[in-house]
Coordinates of C-alpha atoms and ligand atoms in Angstrom, one line a residue:
X495 CA 22.9 -31.0 -10.6
X496 CA 22.9 -27.6 -8.4
X497 CA 23.8 -24.4 -9.9
X498 CA 27.4 -23.0 -9.4
X499 CA 27.4 -20.0 -7.0
X500 CA 27.4 -17.1 -8.7
X501 CA 30.7 -14.4 -8.0
X502 CA 28.9 -11.0 -6.8
X503 CA 31.5 -8.9 -8.7
X504 CA 30.9 -10.5 -11.6
X505 CA 28.8 -9.4 -14.6
X506 CA 25.1 -10.6 -14.5
X507 CA 21.8 -10.6 -16.5
X508 CA 18.8 -8.7 -15.3
X509 CA 15.8 -9.7 -17.5
X510 CA 17.3 -7.9 -20.9
X511 CA 20.3 -5.9 -19.6
X512 CA 23.4 -7.1 -18.1
X513 CA 25.0 -5.4 -14.8
X514 CA 28.7 -5.3 -14.3
X515 CA 27.9 -6.9 -11.0
X516 CA 25.1 -8.1 -9.1
X517 CA 25.3 -4.9 -6.4
X518 CA 22.3 -2.6 -6.5
X519 CA 22.4 0.8 -4.5
X520 CA 18.7 0.7 -3.2
X521 CA 16.5 3.4 -3.5
X522 CA 17.1 6.2 -1.1
X523 CA 15.1 9.2 -1.7
X524 CA 17.4 11.9 -2.6
X525 CA 15.5 14.9 -1.9
X526 CA 17.6 16.9 -4.5
X527 CA 15.2 17.3 -7.4
X528 CA 13.8 20.7 -7.8
X529 CA 10.3 21.6 -9.2
X530 CA 9.8 17.9 -10.0
X531 CA 12.9 17.9 -12.3
X532 CA 16.3 16.7 -12.2
X533 CA 19.1 18.9 -10.7
X534 CA 23.0 18.5 -11.2
X535 CA 23.1 17.5 -7.6
X536 CA 20.9 14.6 -8.1
X537 CA 23.3 13.6 -11.1
X538 CA 26.3 14.1 -8.7
X539 CA 24.8 11.8 -6.3
X540 CA 24.1 9.2 -8.5
X541 CA 27.4 9.4 -10.5
X542 CA 29.1 9.1 -6.9
X543 CA 27.6 5.7 -6.6
X544 CA 28.3 4.6 -10.0
X545 CA 32.0 5.6 -9.7
X546 CA 31.7 4.0 -6.5
X547 CA 31.6 0.4 -8.3
X548 CA 27.8 -0.9 -8.1
X549 CA 26.6 -2.7 -10.9
X550 CA 23.2 -0.5 -10.9
X551 CA 22.0 2.8 -9.0
X552 CA 18.3 3.4 -8.6
X553 CA 16.8 6.8 -8.6
X554 CA 14.2 7.4 -6.1
X555 CA 11.3 7.8 -5.9
X556 CA 9.7 9.0 -9.2
X557 CA 6.1 9.6 -8.7
X558 CA 3.6 8.3 -11.4
X559 CA 1.1 11.1 -10.4
X560 CA 1.1 14.3 -8.7
X561 CA -1.1 12.8 -5.9
X562 CA 1.5 10.1 -5.4
X563 CA 4.3 12.3 -4.1
X564 CA 5.7 12.0 -0.6
X565 CA 7.4 15.4 -1.3
X566 CA 6.1 18.1 -3.5
X567 CA 9.5 18.6 -5.4
X568 CA 9.7 14.9 -6.3
X569 CA 10.4 13.9 -9.7
X570 CA 7.2 13.4 -12.1
X571 CA 7.1 11.6 -15.5
X572 CA 6.7 15.0 -17.7
X573 CA 8.3 15.9 -20.9
X574 CA 9.9 18.8 -19.1
X575 CA 11.9 16.3 -17.0
X576 CA 12.9 14.3 -19.8
X577 CA 16.1 16.1 -21.0
X578 CA 17.3 16.4 -17.0
X579 CA 16.8 12.4 -16.8
X580 CA 18.5 11.6 -20.1
X581 CA 21.3 13.8 -18.7
X582 CA 21.4 11.8 -15.5
X583 CA 21.2 8.1 -17.2
X584 CA 23.9 9.3 -19.8
X585 CA 26.2 10.4 -16.6
X586 CA 25.8 7.3 -14.9
X587 CA 26.2 5.1 -17.9
X588 CA 29.6 6.9 -18.4
X589 CA 30.7 5.4 -15.1
X590 CA 30.1 1.9 -16.1
X591 CA 26.9 1.5 -14.4
X592 CA 23.4 0.6 -14.9
X593 CA 20.5 2.7 -13.5
X594 CA 16.9 2.2 -12.6
X595 CA 14.2 4.5 -11.8
X596 CA 11.6 3.4 -8.6
X597 CA 8.3 4.3 -9.8
X598 CA 5.3 4.2 -7.6
X599 CA 2.3 6.0 -6.0
X600 CA 2.6 6.9 -2.4
X601 CA -0.8 6.1 -1.8
X602 CA -1.5 6.9 1.9
X603 CA 2.2 8.0 2.3
X604 CA 1.7 11.0 0.0
X605 CA 1.6 14.4 1.3
X606 CA -1.5 16.1 1.0
X607 CA -0.5 19.1 1.9
X608 CA 2.3 19.3 -0.3
X609 CA 0.4 18.1 -3.4
X610 CA -2.8 20.2 -2.6
X611 CA -4.7 16.9 -3.1
X612 CA -5.6 14.1 -0.9
X613 CA -3.8 10.9 -0.2
X614 CA -5.5 7.9 -1.9
X615 CA -6.1 4.9 -0.2
X616 CA -8.0 1.6 0.0
X617 CA -10.5 3.7 2.0
X618 CA -11.0 6.9 3.8
X619 CA -9.0 6.7 7.2
X620 CA -7.1 9.0 9.3
X621 CA -3.5 8.4 9.4
X622 CA -1.2 10.2 12.2
X623 CA 1.7 10.2 9.8
X624 CA -0.1 12.6 7.3
X625 CA -2.6 14.0 10.1
X626 CA -5.1 13.5 7.2
X627 CA -7.6 11.3 6.2
X628 CA -7.1 9.4 3.0
X629 CA -9.4 9.5 0.2
X630 CA -10.9 6.2 -0.8
X631 CA -9.6 5.5 -4.3
X632 CA -12.2 5.1 -6.8
X633 CA -12.1 2.7 -9.8
X634 CA -11.4 5.8 -12.2
X635 CA -8.4 6.8 -9.6
X636 CA -7.3 3.2 -9.8
X637 CA -7.3 2.9 -13.7
X638 CA -5.0 6.2 -13.8
X639 CA -2.7 5.0 -11.1
X640 CA -2.1 2.0 -13.4
X641 CA -2.2 3.8 -16.5
X642 CA 0.4 6.2 -14.9
X643 CA 2.9 3.3 -14.4
X644 CA 2.5 2.2 -18.1
X645 CA 3.5 5.7 -18.7
X646 CA 6.6 6.0 -16.2
X647 CA 7.7 3.0 -17.9
X648 CA 7.8 4.2 -21.5
X649 CA 9.3 7.3 -20.3
X650 CA 11.9 5.4 -18.6
X651 CA 12.9 3.6 -21.9
X652 CA 12.9 7.2 -23.4
X653 CA 14.9 8.8 -20.6
X654 CA 17.8 5.6 -21.3
X655 CA 17.2 3.8 -18.0
X656 CA 18.1 0.3 -18.0
X657 CA 15.3 -0.9 -15.4
X658 CA 12.4 0.2 -13.6
X659 CA 11.5 -0.8 -9.9
X660 CA 7.9 -1.0 -9.1
X661 CA 7.0 0.2 -5.6
X662 CA 5.1 -2.6 -4.1
X663 CA 6.2 -1.9 -0.2
X664 CA 6.1 0.1 2.6
X665 CA 2.2 0.8 2.5
X666 CA 2.6 2.9 -0.5
X667 CA -0.4 2.9 -2.3
X668 CA -0.1 -0.7 -4.1
X669 CA 1.1 -2.1 -0.7
X670 CA -1.8 -0.6 1.1
X671 CA -4.2 -2.3 -1.0
X672 CA -2.3 -5.7 -0.2
X673 CA -2.7 -4.9 3.5
X674 CA -5.9 -6.6 5.1
X675 CA -5.3 -4.0 7.9
X676 CA -5.6 -1.1 5.7
X677 CA -7.8 -2.5 2.9
X678 CA -11.3 -3.2 4.1
X679 CA -12.8 -2.9 0.5
X680 CA -15.7 -4.7 -0.4
X681 CA -15.5 -4.5 -4.3
X682 CA -13.0 -6.6 -6.6
X683 CA -10.0 -4.7 -5.0
X684 CA -10.8 -6.0 -1.5
X685 CA -11.6 -8.9 0.6
X686 CA -9.6 -12.0 -0.6
X687 CA -5.8 -12.0 -1.3
X688 CA -6.6 -12.3 -5.1
X689 CA -8.6 -8.9 -4.9
X690 CA -6.1 -7.2 -2.9
X691 CA -3.0 -8.3 -5.3
X692 CA -5.2 -7.0 -8.1
X693 CA -3.4 -3.4 -8.1
X694 CA -0.3 -4.9 -8.0
X695 CA -0.6 -7.5 -10.6
X696 CA -2.3 -4.9 -13.0
X697 CA 0.6 -2.3 -12.4
X698 CA 3.3 -5.0 -13.1
X699 CA 1.1 -6.0 -16.4
X700 CA 0.9 -2.2 -17.6
X701 CA 4.5 -1.7 -16.9
X702 CA 5.7 -4.7 -18.7
X703 CA 3.2 -4.1 -21.7
X704 CA 4.8 -0.7 -21.6
X705 CA 8.4 -1.5 -21.8
X706 CA 8.6 -4.9 -23.2
X707 CA 11.9 -6.6 -23.3
X708 CA 13.6 -3.1 -24.1
X709 CA 14.7 -2.6 -20.2
X710 CA 14.3 -4.7 -16.9
X711 CA 11.5 -4.6 -14.8
X712 CA 11.5 -5.2 -11.0
X713 CA 9.3 -4.8 -8.1
X714 CA 10.1 -4.0 -4.3
X715 CA 7.6 -6.2 -2.5
X716 CA 6.8 -6.4 1.2
X717 CA 7.2 -9.3 3.0
X718 CA 5.8 -8.3 6.1
X719 CA 4.5 -5.0 7.2
X720 CA 5.7 -5.0 10.4
X721 CA 1.9 -4.4 12.1
X722 CA -0.5 -6.9 13.6
X723 CA -3.1 -7.8 11.2
X724 CA -1.1 -6.6 8.2
X725 CA 0.3 -8.2 5.0
X726 CA 2.7 -11.1 6.1
X727 CA 4.7 -13.8 4.5
X728 CA 2.3 -16.2 3.7
X729 CA 0.6 -13.8 1.7
X730 CA 3.8 -12.5 0.3
X731 CA 4.5 -16.0 -0.8
X732 CA 1.6 -16.1 -2.8
X733 CA 2.0 -12.7 -4.3
X734 CA 5.3 -13.3 -5.4
X735 CA 4.3 -16.6 -7.1
X736 CA 1.5 -14.8 -9.1
X737 CA 3.9 -12.3 -10.0
X738 CA 6.2 -15.1 -11.5
X739 CA 3.0 -16.9 -13.4
X740 CA 2.3 -13.4 -14.8
X741 CA 5.7 -13.2 -16.1
X742 CA 5.6 -9.3 -15.7
X743 CA 8.8 -8.8 -14.0
X744 CA 12.3 -9.9 -14.3
X745 CA 13.2 -9.8 -10.4
X746 CA 11.7 -9.3 -6.9
X747 CA 13.6 -6.9 -4.5
X748 CA 12.2 -8.2 -0.9
X749 CA 11.5 -5.5 1.6
X750 CA 9.8 -4.8 4.8
X751 CA 7.8 -2.3 6.8
X752 CA 5.6 0.1 6.5
X753 CA 6.3 4.0 6.3
X754 CA 2.6 4.7 7.4
X755 CA 2.7 2.4 10.7
X756 CA 5.9 1.1 11.4
X757 CA 8.6 2.8 9.6
X758 CA 11.4 1.6 11.7
X759 CA 10.7 -2.1 10.7
X760 CA 12.3 -1.2 7.2
X761 CA 15.4 -0.5 8.8
X762 CA 16.1 -2.2 12.0
X763 CA 18.4 -0.1 14.5
X764 CA 17.8 3.2 16.3
X765 CA 15.0 5.4 16.0
X766 CA 16.3 8.8 15.8
X767 CA 13.6 10.7 17.7
X768 CA 15.1 14.0 18.4
X769 CA 16.1 14.4 14.9
X770 CA 12.6 13.5 13.9
X771 CA 11.0 15.9 15.8
X772 CA 13.5 18.7 15.0
X773 CA 12.4 18.8 11.2
X774 CA 8.6 18.1 12.0
X775 CA 6.2 20.8 11.6
X776 CA 3.9 21.5 14.4
X777 CA 1.5 19.5 15.3
X778 CA 3.4 16.4 14.0
X779 CA 6.6 17.9 16.0
X780 CA 4.9 17.4 19.4
X781 CA 3.2 14.2 18.1
X782 CA 6.7 12.8 17.7
X783 CA 8.0 14.3 21.0
X784 CA 4.8 12.7 23.1
X785 CA 4.3 9.5 21.2
X786 CA 7.5 9.0 19.1
X787 CA 8.9 6.2 21.1
X788 CA 5.6 4.2 20.9
X789 CA 5.1 5.2 17.0
X790 CA 8.9 4.7 15.9
X791 CA 9.6 1.4 17.8
X792 CA 13.6 0.6 17.6
X793 CA 14.4 -2.7 16.3
X794 CA 17.5 -4.4 17.1
X795 CA 19.8 -4.5 13.9
X796 CA 21.6 -7.3 12.4
X797 CA 23.3 -8.1 9.1
X798 CA 21.0 -9.8 6.9
X799 CA 17.9 -9.0 9.0
X800 CA 15.6 -9.9 6.2
X801 CA 17.1 -13.2 5.2
X802 CA 15.0 -15.6 7.2
X803 CA 12.1 -14.0 5.8
X804 CA 13.3 -13.8 2.1
X805 CA 14.2 -17.5 2.2
X806 CA 10.6 -18.3 2.2
X807 CA 10.1 -16.5 -0.9
X808 CA 13.5 -18.1 -2.5
X809 CA 11.8 -21.5 -1.7
X810 CA 8.5 -20.8 -3.3
X811 CA 9.8 -19.1 -6.8
X812 CA 12.2 -19.5 -9.3
X813 CA 12.1 -16.0 -10.2
X814 CA 15.7 -13.8 -9.5
X815 CA 15.5 -12.3 -6.1
X816 CA 17.2 -9.3 -4.8
X817 CA 18.2 -9.5 -1.2
X818 CA 18.0 -6.4 0.9
X819 CA 18.5 -5.4 4.6
X820 CA 21.7 -5.1 6.2
X821 CA 23.9 -6.1 3.4
X822 CA 27.3 -4.3 4.3
X823 CA 30.4 -6.4 3.3
X824 CA 31.6 -9.4 1.0
X825 CA 30.5 -11.9 3.5
X826 CA 27.0 -11.0 3.5
X827 CA 26.8 -10.9 -0.2
X828 CA 28.7 -14.2 -0.5
X829 CA 25.7 -15.5 1.9
X830 CA 23.2 -14.3 -0.2
X831 CA 24.6 -15.5 -3.4
X832 CA 25.0 -19.2 -1.6
X833 CA 21.6 -18.9 -0.5
X834 CA 20.4 -18.8 -4.0
X835 CA 19.8 -14.7 -4.5
X836 CA 20.9 -13.4 -7.6
X837 CA 21.4 -9.8 -6.5
X838 CA 21.9 -7.9 -3.4
X839 CA 20.6 -4.3 -2.7
X840 CA 22.4 -1.7 -0.3
X841 CA 20.9 1.4 0.9
X842 CA 22.6 2.8 4.0
X843 CA 26.1 1.1 3.7
X844 CA 26.5 3.3 0.4
X845 CA 25.1 6.3 1.9
X846 CA 27.9 6.1 4.3
X847 CA 30.5 5.1 1.7
X848 CA 29.4 5.4 -1.8
X849 CA 32.7 3.9 -3.0
X850 CA 32.5 1.0 -0.8
X851 CA 32.2 -1.4 -3.6
X852 CA 35.4 -0.5 -5.2
X853 CA 37.0 -0.8 -1.8
X854 CA 35.4 -4.4 -1.4
X855 CA 36.8 -5.4 -4.9
X856 CA 40.4 -4.2 -3.7
X857 CA 40.1 -5.5 -0.3
X858 CA 37.5 -8.1 0.3
X859 CA 37.4 -7.8 4.1
X860 CA 36.6 -4.3 4.2
X861 CA 33.8 -3.5 6.6
X862 CA 31.4 -0.5 6.5
X863 CA 31.6 2.3 8.2
X864 CA 27.5 2.6 8.7
X865 CA 26.6 2.3 12.4
X866 CA 22.7 1.9 11.6
X867 CA 21.8 5.3 13.6
X868 CA 19.3 6.1 10.9
X869 CA 20.0 9.9 11.3
X870 CA 20.2 9.5 7.3
X871 CA 16.2 9.3 7.4
X872 CA 15.7 12.8 8.9
X873 CA 17.8 14.1 6.2
X874 CA 15.8 13.2 3.0
X875 CA 13.8 16.6 2.7
X876 CA 17.0 18.6 2.8
X877 CA 19.3 16.5 0.6
X878 CA 20.0 12.6 1.7
X879 CA 23.3 12.0 3.1
X880 CA 25.0 10.4 6.0
X881 CA 25.2 12.5 8.7
X882 CA 29.0 11.2 9.6
X883 CA 30.0 12.4 6.1
X884 CA 31.0 15.8 5.7
X885 CA 29.5 17.6 2.8
X886 CA 31.6 19.6 0.4
X887 CA 30.3 22.9 2.1
X888 CA 31.3 21.8 5.4
X889 CA 34.9 21.4 4.3
X890 CA 35.1 24.7 2.9
Ligands
FMN253 C1 17.6 7.8 3.9 C2 16.8 6.6 3.2 C3 15.7 7.0 2.5 C4 15.2 5.7 1.7 N1 14.1 6.1 0.8 C5 13.5 5.0 0.2 C6 12.9 5.3 -0.9 O1 12.5 6.3 -1.5 N2 11.9 4.4 -1.5 C7 12.4 3.0 -1.0 O2 11.6 1.8 -1.5 N3 13.3 2.9 0.2 C8 13.7 3.7 0.6 N4 14.8 3.6 1.6 C9 14.8 2.4 2.3 C10 15.9 1.5 1.4 O3 15.6 1.2 0.3 C11 16.1 -0.1 2.2 O4 14.9 -0.7 2.0 C12 16.7 0.1 3.7 O5 17.2 1.0 3.9 C13 17.0 -1.1 3.9 O6 18.4 -1.5 3.3 P1 20.2 -1.2 4.2 O7 19.6 -2.2 5.4 O8 20.7 -1.7 3.0 O9 20.0 0.3 4.6 C14 15.2 4.5 2.1 C15 16.3 4.4 3.3 C16 17.1 5.5 3.8 C17 17.8 5.1 4.8
SF4_254 S1 23.4 8.4 9.1 FE1 25.3 7.3 8.2 S2 25.7 6.0 9.9 FE2 23.5 6.4 10.4 S3 22.4 5.0 9.2 FE3 22.7 6.6 7.8 S4 24.4 6.0 6.5 FE4 24.4 4.8 8.3

């Protein structure tokens, strides 16, 4: 007999924790930490989302090592950061929501200039996005990164998080190892899919060993890098199967695209070229002006734009899955439930209206006001916001 279709607005188990509903605020780097520590503004950001009705909000992106940051001020798992992180988790819990920490190492997407350290990658390659060469990660580097994930998991438990989300997407370090286009190593981390997936599986194992069943462990996994010769669905299906067999994660959030090679593939919708050029220092500004249209290709947006790919993973594993990508209203959430996904994750629609879930609860026909212009992407280093929402400072 088929399982009944779950109510997306009713409580649900995610591994060892219970969420008040099946809606997750997806990670959107907030740009609100300072000196790698939590600020009141970061707490307010997540309290707004918690008060707005989501089951769980996600703090993005907490780097497992200083050289894994995309922005120097990003949160690091230090003793000094713990009190602020505890204050944040308590404030979110007070609003009835759970809170996850997205953990990861940005690898080739990290900022070598900001971090004062080369970005790690599977090999030494020049990347136009960071205008620098990556350093080929040694075995010792990889062991350090794996340990860093375990440490982050332990710290997340101490800080009161309900879950950690391991970043295995967007060509960040683990995802760059998965990619046959980026990873040309000849050792046990390159070549076959089993080798390219080793780092992701080791990381998930380290996190699970560190947290046990005290909090939930999820992973945000690419299904398709969106570049010719990159990691694609056939391999993603197998990696999802391995993660299921390993028993290291409680759910997978399914994503796509490459912050390194094809960022707009993550989002679909317009590429805000003018706004990107405006925030870039030279020579990247000139690069965006000259080659932006080629590098930042636009893709037509449609609701549930990752559903077709995600169905392939759904058919391959029993593991709970979180559907992401163009979830903006109750109808899309219901479709996700009908298609066998256990949770949905939402990013831009909740940046536009943090109280959207509350309003959907009151009026199920509520439509999102997000127009997928993607201009919020250009705000991430100054305090992530929807450009259509007036900030308190603008209201004065
Ligand atoms: C402003 C902004 C910042 C983002 N930052 C992150 C991040 O730190 N980590 C991550 O995995 N994804 C990040 N994303 C991607 C989202 O989590 C999500 O995968 C994507 O926006 C698609 O979901 P949506 O259609 O609900 O917006 C970001 C998206 C936006 C719009
Ligand atoms: S800036 Fe606002 S309207 Fe535009 S994509 Fe971001 S959240 Fe949506």
